[in-house]
PDB file of C-alpha atoms in Angstrom:
ATOM      1  CA  GLN A   1      88.537  10.837  59.821  1.00 95.00           C
ATOM      2  CA  ILE A   2      88.020   8.873  56.809  1.00 96.00           C
ATOM      3  CA  THR A   3      88.975  10.513  53.544  1.00 98.00           C
ATOM      4  CA  LEU A   4      89.511   9.183  49.929  1.00 98.00           C
ATOM      5  CA  LYS A   5      90.714  10.838  46.764  1.00 98.00           C
ATOM      6  CA  GLU A   6      90.856   9.564  43.278  1.00 98.00           C
ATOM      7  CA  SER A   7      93.535  10.380  40.678  1.00 98.00           C
ATOM      8  CA  GLY A   8      94.195   9.598  37.150  1.00 97.00           C
ATOM      9  CA  PRO A   9      93.816  11.082  33.652  1.00 97.00           C
ATOM     10  CA  THR A  10      90.806  13.084  32.767  1.00 97.00           C
ATOM     11  CA  LEU A  11      91.265  12.362  29.007  1.00 98.00           C
ATOM     12  CA  VAL A  12      91.691   8.819  27.207  1.00 98.00           C
ATOM     13  CA  LYS A  13      91.549   7.853  23.908  1.00 98.00           C
ATOM     14  CA  PRO A  14      89.281   5.071  22.612  1.00 97.00           C
ATOM     15  CA  THR A  15      90.915   1.477  23.027  1.00 97.00           C
ATOM     16  CA  GLN A  16      93.543   2.892  25.760  1.00 98.00           C
ATOM     17  CA  THR A  17      93.506   1.558  29.186  1.00 98.00           C
ATOM     18  CA  LEU A  18      92.614   3.690  32.165  1.00 98.00           C
ATOM     19  CA  THR A  19      94.438   3.410  35.450  1.00 98.00           C
ATOM     20  CA  LEU A  20      92.829   5.196  38.393  1.00 98.00           C
ATOM     21  CA  THR A  21      94.312   5.519  41.864  1.00 98.00           C
ATOM     22  CA  CYS A  22      92.323   5.816  45.198  1.00 98.00           C
ATOM     23  CA  THR A  23      94.498   7.298  47.985  1.00 98.00           C
ATOM     24  CA  PHE A  24      92.926   6.968  51.342  1.00 98.00           C
ATOM     25  CA  SER A  25      93.428   7.930  55.014  1.00 97.00           C
ATOM     26  CA  GLY A  26      91.747   7.226  58.354  1.00 96.00           C
ATOM     27  CA  PHE A  27      91.658   3.463  57.943  1.00 95.00           C
ATOM     28  CA  SER A  28      93.929   0.593  56.776  1.00 95.00           C
ATOM     29  CA  LEU A  29      93.289  -2.212  54.076  1.00 94.00           C
ATOM     30  CA  SER A  30      95.207  -4.588  56.520  1.00 92.00           C
ATOM     31  CA  SER A  31      92.252  -4.283  58.948  1.00 90.00           C
ATOM     32  CA  TYR A  32      89.563  -7.211  59.150  1.00 91.00           C
ATOM     33  CA  ALA A  33      86.606  -6.642  56.944  1.00 88.00           C
ATOM     34  CA  VAL A  34      87.653  -3.151  55.398  1.00 93.00           C
ATOM     35  CA  GLY A  35      87.339  -2.835  51.880  1.00 96.00           C
ATOM     36  CA  VAL A  36      87.529  -0.049  49.078  1.00 98.00           C
ATOM     37  CA  GLY A  37      85.286   0.074  46.112  1.00 97.00           C
ATOM     38  CA  TRP A  38      84.875   1.998  42.864  1.00 98.00           C
ATOM     39  CA  ILE A  39      81.495   3.293  41.360  1.00 98.00           C
ATOM     40  CA  ARG A  40      81.072   5.493  38.429  1.00 98.00           C
ATOM     41  CA  GLN A  41      78.389   8.009  37.329  1.00 98.00           C
ATOM     42  CA  PRO A  42      77.995   8.988  33.492  1.00 98.00           C
ATOM     43  CA  PRO A  43      76.826  12.631  32.900  1.00 97.00           C
ATOM     44  CA  GLY A  44      73.334  12.975  34.119  1.00 95.00           C
ATOM     45  CA  LYS A  45      72.932   9.354  34.588  1.00 97.00           C
ATOM     46  CA  ALA A  46      72.731   6.849  37.498  1.00 97.00           C
ATOM     47  CA  LEU A  47      75.481   5.360  39.589  1.00 97.00           C
ATOM     48  CA  GLU A  48      77.048   2.127  38.382  1.00 98.00           C
ATOM     49  CA  TRP A  49      79.027  -0.170  40.724  1.00 98.00           C
ATOM     50  CA  LEU A  50      82.279  -1.486  39.227  1.00 98.00           C
ATOM     51  CA  ALA A  51      84.638  -3.271  41.601  1.00 98.00           C
ATOM     52  CA  LEU A  52      85.788  -3.677  45.071  1.00 97.00           C
ATOM     53  CA  ILE A  53      88.486  -5.352  46.982  1.00 97.00           C
ATOM     54  CA  TYR A  54      89.057  -6.581  50.625  1.00 95.00           C
ATOM     55  CA  TRP A  55      91.574  -6.471  53.230  1.00 95.00           C
ATOM     56  CA  ASN A  56      92.090 -10.224  52.380  1.00 94.00           C
ATOM     57  CA  ASP A  57      92.357  -9.632  48.648  1.00 94.00           C
ATOM     58  CA  ASP A  58      88.808 -10.939  48.006  1.00 94.00           C
ATOM     59  CA  ASN A  59      87.511  -9.031  45.154  1.00 95.00           C
ATOM     60  CA  HIS A  60      84.286  -8.826  43.049  1.00 96.00           C
ATOM     61  CA  PHE A  61      83.436  -7.210  39.836  1.00 97.00           C
ATOM     62  CA  ASN A  62      80.365  -6.042  37.910  1.00 97.00           C
ATOM     63  CA  PRO A  63      79.877  -8.968  35.394  1.00 96.00           C
ATOM     64  CA  SER A  64      79.087  -6.515  32.531  1.00 95.00           C
ATOM     65  CA  LEU A  65      82.431  -5.257  32.993  1.00 97.00           C
ATOM     66  CA  SER A  66      84.595  -7.978  34.807  1.00 95.00           C
ATOM     67  CA  SER A  67      86.440  -8.908  31.610  1.00 96.00           C
ATOM     68  CA  ARG A  68      87.891  -5.428  31.348  1.00 97.00           C
ATOM     69  CA  LEU A  69      88.634  -4.529  35.106  1.00 98.00           C
ATOM     70  CA  THR A  70      91.422  -5.192  37.329  1.00 98.00           C
ATOM     71  CA  ILE A  71      91.583  -3.958  41.060  1.00 98.00           C
ATOM     72  CA  THR A  72      94.732  -4.131  43.222  1.00 97.00           C
ATOM     73  CA  LYS A  73      95.703  -2.812  46.624  1.00 96.00           C
ATOM     74  CA  ASP A  74      99.038  -1.343  47.973  1.00 95.00           C
ATOM     75  CA  THR A  75      98.342  -1.473  51.644  1.00 94.00           C
ATOM     76  CA  PRO A  76     101.428   0.251  52.982  1.00 94.00           C
ATOM     77  CA  ARG A  77     100.784   3.160  50.683  1.00 96.00           C
ATOM     78  CA  ASN A  78      97.152   3.109  51.374  1.00 97.00           C
ATOM     79  CA  GLN A  79      96.112   2.834  47.692  1.00 97.00           C
ATOM     80  CA  VAL A  80      93.980   1.000  45.487  1.00 98.00           C
ATOM     81  CA  VAL A  81      94.106   0.951  41.871  1.00 98.00           C
ATOM     82  CA  LEU A  82      91.532   0.214  39.257  1.00 98.00           C
ATOM     83  CA  THR A  83      92.266  -0.366  35.547  1.00 98.00           C
ATOM     84  CA  MET A  84      89.850  -0.526  32.726  1.00 98.00           C
ATOM     85  CA  THR A  85      91.103  -1.810  29.481  1.00 98.00           C
ATOM     86  CA  ASN A  86      89.679  -0.944  25.847  1.00 97.00           C
ATOM     87  CA  MET A  87      88.067   2.355  26.784  1.00 98.00           C
ATOM     88  CA  ASP A  88      85.223   3.550  24.887  1.00 97.00           C
ATOM     89  CA  PRO A  89      83.219   6.814  24.838  1.00 97.00           C
ATOM     90  CA  MET A  90      80.394   5.088  26.630  1.00 97.00           C
ATOM     91  CA  ASP A  91      82.900   4.918  29.534  1.00 98.00           C
ATOM     92  CA  THR A  92      82.956   8.792  29.989  1.00 98.00           C
ATOM     93  CA  ALA A  93      81.880   9.245  33.536  1.00 98.00           C
ATOM     94  CA  THR A  94      82.665  10.455  36.888  1.00 98.00           C
ATOM     95  CA  TYR A  95      84.662   7.771  38.876  1.00 98.00           C
ATOM     96  CA  TYR A  96      84.266   7.393  42.733  1.00 98.00           C
ATOM     97  CA  CYS A  97      86.253   5.209  45.204  1.00 98.00           C
ATOM     98  CA  THR A  98      84.604   4.337  48.515  1.00 98.00           C
ATOM     99  CA  HIS A  99      85.348   2.989  51.913  1.00 97.00           C
ATOM    100  CA  LEU A 100      83.355  -0.361  52.478  1.00 95.00           C
ATOM    101  CA  GLY A 101      81.927  -1.320  55.709  1.00 88.00           C
ATOM    102  CA  GLY A 102      80.663  -4.750  54.778  1.00 86.00           C
ATOM    103  CA  TRP A 103      79.480  -4.228  51.040  1.00 90.00           C
ATOM    104  CA  LEU A 104      78.031  -0.781  52.180  1.00 93.00           C
ATOM    105  CA  SER A 105      79.807   2.325  50.715  1.00 95.00           C
ATOM    106  CA  ASP A 106      79.869   4.647  53.543  1.00 95.00           C
ATOM    107  CA  TYR A 107      82.483   7.314  52.816  1.00 97.00           C
ATOM    108  CA  TRP A 108      83.033   8.464  49.211  1.00 98.00           C
ATOM    109  CA  GLY A 109      85.913  10.390  47.367  1.00 98.00           C
ATOM    110  CA  GLN A 110      85.032  13.446  45.614  1.00 98.00           C
ATOM    111  CA  GLY A 111      85.082  11.750  42.359  1.00 98.00           C
ATOM    112  CA  THR A 112      87.404  12.056  39.257  1.00 98.00           C
ATOM    113  CA  PRO A 113      85.950  12.930  35.661  1.00 98.00           C
ATOM    114  CA  VAL A 114      87.051  10.812  32.891  1.00 98.00           C
ATOM    115  CA  THR A 115      86.321  11.691  29.171  1.00 98.00           C
ATOM    116  CA  VAL A 116      86.982   9.143  26.488  1.00 98.00           C
ATOM    117  CA  SER A 117      87.509  10.841  23.050  1.00 97.00           C
ATOM    118  CA  SER A 118      89.970  10.830  20.291  1.00 95.00           C
TER     119      SER A 118
ATOM    120  CA  GLU B   1      71.175  -9.376  39.553  1.00 95.00           C
ATOM    121  CA  ILE B   2      68.871  -7.461  41.783  1.00 97.00           C
ATOM    122  CA  VAL B   3      67.094  -4.645  39.803  1.00 98.00           C
ATOM    123  CA  LEU B   4      65.996  -1.540  41.770  1.00 98.00           C
ATOM    124  CA  THR B   5      63.208   0.367  40.429  1.00 98.00           C
ATOM    125  CA  GLN B   6      62.549   3.928  41.995  1.00 98.00           C
ATOM    126  CA  SER B   7      59.406   5.804  41.866  1.00 94.00           C
ATOM    127  CA  PRO B   8      58.494   8.576  41.067  1.00 96.00           C
ATOM    128  CA  GLY B   9      61.111   9.815  38.705  1.00 96.00           C
ATOM    129  CA  THR B  10      60.684  13.380  39.896  1.00 98.00           C
ATOM    130  CA  LEU B  11      58.927  14.739  42.725  1.00 97.00           C
ATOM    131  CA  SER B  12      57.842  18.451  42.848  1.00 97.00           C
ATOM    132  CA  LEU B  13      57.256  19.742  46.317  1.00 97.00           C
ATOM    133  CA  SER B  14      57.448  22.770  48.195  1.00 97.00           C
ATOM    134  CA  PRO B  15      59.552  23.360  51.320  1.00 96.00           C
ATOM    135  CA  GLY B  16      57.917  22.000  54.495  1.00 97.00           C
ATOM    136  CA  GLN B  17      56.034  19.293  52.625  1.00 97.00           C
ATOM    137  CA  ARG B  18      56.447  15.599  53.225  1.00 98.00           C
ATOM    138  CA  ALA B  19      58.354  13.486  50.580  1.00 98.00           C
ATOM    139  CA  THR B  20      57.766   9.779  50.081  1.00 98.00           C
ATOM    140  CA  LEU B  21      60.363   8.001  47.875  1.00 98.00           C
ATOM    141  CA  SER B  22      59.784   4.354  46.876  1.00 98.00           C
ATOM    142  CA  CYS B  23      62.273   1.677  45.855  1.00 98.00           C
ATOM    143  CA  ARG B  24      61.266  -1.646  44.828  1.00 98.00           C
ATOM    144  CA  ALA B  25      63.554  -4.657  44.087  1.00 98.00           C
ATOM    145  CA  SER B  26      63.253  -7.365  41.724  1.00 98.00           C
ATOM    146  CA  GLN B  27      64.065  -9.977  44.402  1.00 97.00           C
ATOM    147  CA  SER B  28      64.113  -9.997  48.113  1.00 97.00           C
ATOM    148  CA  VAL B  29      67.148  -7.863  49.573  1.00 97.00           C
ATOM    149  CA  GLY B  30      68.922 -10.096  52.226  1.00 93.00           C
ATOM    150  CA  ASN B  31      69.022  -8.703  55.460  1.00 95.00           C
ATOM    151  CA  ASN B  32      67.534  -5.577  54.309  1.00 96.00           C
ATOM    152  CA  TYR B  33      70.837  -4.437  53.102  1.00 97.00           C
ATOM    153  CA  LEU B  34      69.306  -1.362  51.246  1.00 98.00           C
ATOM    154  CA  SER B  35      70.652   2.049  51.465  1.00 98.00           C
ATOM    155  CA  TRP B  36      69.771   5.445  50.525  1.00 98.00           C
ATOM    156  CA  TYR B  37      72.097   8.288  49.138  1.00 98.00           C
ATOM    157  CA  GLN B  38      71.473  11.921  48.547  1.00 98.00           C
ATOM    158  CA  GLN B  39      73.335  13.641  45.662  1.00 98.00           C
ATOM    159  CA  LYS B  40      73.565  17.392  44.837  1.00 98.00           C
ATOM    160  CA  PRO B  41      74.905  18.641  41.610  1.00 96.00           C
ATOM    161  CA  GLY B  42      78.628  18.349  41.287  1.00 95.00           C
ATOM    162  CA  GLN B  43      78.958  16.418  44.712  1.00 97.00           C
ATOM    163  CA  ALA B  44      79.678  12.905  45.652  1.00 98.00           C
ATOM    164  CA  PRO B  45      76.579  10.877  46.982  1.00 98.00           C
ATOM    165  CA  ARG B  46      76.229  11.128  50.817  1.00 98.00           C
ATOM    166  CA  LEU B  47      74.898   8.203  52.886  1.00 98.00           C
ATOM    167  CA  LEU B  48      71.500   8.982  54.524  1.00 98.00           C
ATOM    168  CA  VAL B  49      70.184   5.521  55.605  1.00 98.00           C
ATOM    169  CA  TYR B  50      71.574   1.962  55.592  1.00 97.00           C
ATOM    170  CA  ASN B  51      70.146  -1.415  56.389  1.00 97.00           C
ATOM    171  CA  ALA B  52      66.736  -0.020  55.392  1.00 97.00           C
ATOM    172  CA  TYR B  53      66.143   2.092  58.517  1.00 96.00           C
ATOM    173  CA  ASN B  54      69.425   3.137  60.150  1.00 97.00           C
ATOM    174  CA  ARG B  55      70.151   6.870  59.750  1.00 98.00           C
ATOM    175  CA  ALA B  56      73.956   7.492  59.095  1.00 96.00           C
ATOM    176  CA  THR B  57      75.963   9.648  61.382  1.00 95.00           C
ATOM    177  CA  GLY B  58      75.038  13.226  61.557  1.00 96.00           C
ATOM    178  CA  ILE B  59      71.823  12.835  59.356  1.00 97.00           C
ATOM    179  CA  PRO B  60      68.718  14.722  60.531  1.00 97.00           C
ATOM    180  CA  ASP B  61      65.882  12.835  61.985  1.00 96.00           C
ATOM    181  CA  ARG B  62      63.533  14.213  59.324  1.00 97.00           C
ATOM    182  CA  PHE B  63      65.059  11.558  57.067  1.00 98.00           C
ATOM    183  CA  SER B  64      63.661   8.028  57.815  1.00 98.00           C
ATOM    184  CA  GLY B  65      63.877   4.786  56.126  1.00 98.00           C
ATOM    185  CA  SER B  66      61.350   1.934  56.061  1.00 97.00           C
ATOM    186  CA  GLY B  67      60.333  -1.333  54.565  1.00 97.00           C
ATOM    187  CA  SER B  68      61.755  -4.818  53.969  1.00 97.00           C
ATOM    188  CA  GLY B  69      62.033  -7.581  51.581  1.00 96.00           C
ATOM    189  CA  THR B  70      61.343  -6.037  48.052  1.00 97.00           C
ATOM    190  CA  ASP B  71      59.735  -2.594  48.968  1.00 98.00           C
ATOM    191  CA  PHE B  72      61.520   0.360  50.709  1.00 98.00           C
ATOM    192  CA  THR B  73      60.749   3.712  51.396  1.00 98.00           C
ATOM    193  CA  LEU B  74      62.576   7.021  52.228  1.00 98.00           C
ATOM    194  CA  THR B  75      60.714   9.658  53.915  1.00 98.00           C
ATOM    195  CA  ILE B  76      61.565  13.170  54.429  1.00 98.00           C
ATOM    196  CA  SER B  77      59.031  14.574  56.894  1.00 97.00           C
ATOM    197  CA  ARG B  78      59.399  18.242  56.146  1.00 97.00           C
ATOM    198  CA  LEU B  79      61.497  19.358  53.288  1.00 97.00           C
ATOM    199  CA  GLU B  80      64.314  21.820  53.944  1.00 97.00           C
ATOM    200  CA  PRO B  81      65.596  23.951  51.107  1.00 96.00           C
ATOM    201  CA  GLU B  82      68.732  21.943  51.038  1.00 97.00           C
ATOM    202  CA  ASP B  83      66.892  18.643  50.469  1.00 97.00           C
ATOM    203  CA  PHE B  84      66.130  19.279  47.053  1.00 97.00           C
ATOM    204  CA  ALA B  85      68.537  16.932  45.336  1.00 97.00           C
ATOM    205  CA  VAL B  86      68.394  13.524  43.598  1.00 98.00           C
ATOM    206  CA  TYR B  87      68.035  10.354  45.847  1.00 98.00           C
ATOM    207  CA  TYR B  88      69.346   6.964  44.970  1.00 98.00           C
ATOM    208  CA  CYS B  89      68.607   3.619  46.620  1.00 98.00           C
ATOM    209  CA  HIS B  90      71.398   1.047  46.570  1.00 98.00           C
ATOM    210  CA  GLN B  91      71.341  -2.797  47.479  1.00 98.00           C
ATOM    211  CA  HIS B  92      74.409  -4.273  49.237  1.00 96.00           C
ATOM    212  CA  ALA B  93      73.229  -7.665  49.821  1.00 96.00           C
ATOM    213  CA  ARG B  94      74.506  -9.492  46.927  1.00 93.00           C
ATOM    214  CA  SER B  95      77.064  -9.103  44.063  1.00 92.00           C
ATOM    215  CA  PRO B  96      76.620  -7.404  41.770  1.00 95.00           C
ATOM    216  CA  LEU B  97      75.642  -4.436  43.913  1.00 96.00           C
ATOM    217  CA  THR B  98      73.214  -2.328  42.376  1.00 97.00           C
ATOM    218  CA  PHE B  99      71.663   1.119  42.284  1.00 98.00           C
ATOM    219  CA  GLY B 100      68.275   2.491  41.399  1.00 98.00           C
ATOM    220  CA  GLN B 101      67.830   5.043  38.749  1.00 98.00           C
ATOM    221  CA  GLY B 102      67.278   7.945  41.116  1.00 98.00           C
ATOM    222  CA  THR B 103      64.438  10.127  42.284  1.00 98.00           C
ATOM    223  CA  LYS B 104      64.930  13.901  41.881  1.00 98.00           C
ATOM    224  CA  VAL B 105      63.166  15.989  44.496  1.00 98.00           C
ATOM    225  CA  GLU B 106      62.738  19.547  42.945  1.00 97.00           C
ATOM    226  CA  ILE B 107      61.045  22.728  44.296  1.00 94.00           C
ATOM    227  CA  LYS B 108      57.688  23.240  42.948  1.00 91.00           C
TER     228      LYS B 108
END
């Protein structure tokens, strides 16, 4: 059974760096073609893809945010970490991590809300 | 970037009626890697259909996907009370991955 759970701060100040951790079970990032992605959703708005990382360290970023994003994996601990620098109130959203089959997000975490405010 | 445009924005229907949701892509979606998600308030999206017409595990057969290239459709044959939600299409053919803006299916 695949499960994912996001963790991190619920409140960050403008210009700070956000660090989110996705802890998962039921699969391994050492397995071929397995990946983890991040997607966010501002309140009342649509979904926005952020980044993904694969078992072989291949990664991709949303070009509109790529200069602010870093994604890393800790395979033994079954974790993926997303960092986003220079946070702005416009980054207020629920952040989801997902299991990737190919590039398809087939399993989702429950999401973690992040508010950016001074 | 492949832009996905969903229509209508809101669909007002009664239980038992048929719902037809559209997703149009600005460019052809390679391998028809187009999926549909359902999202209810306060919940994460749930995968309904992938690769245009394949139902995900555990999804009732009243949900069906169709289409290819740039035009895709999600059909709910007979709406159940639990089907009133927001639906998103998503292309996973090419980076950057993109989502449509959503269609809300509401009770009339």
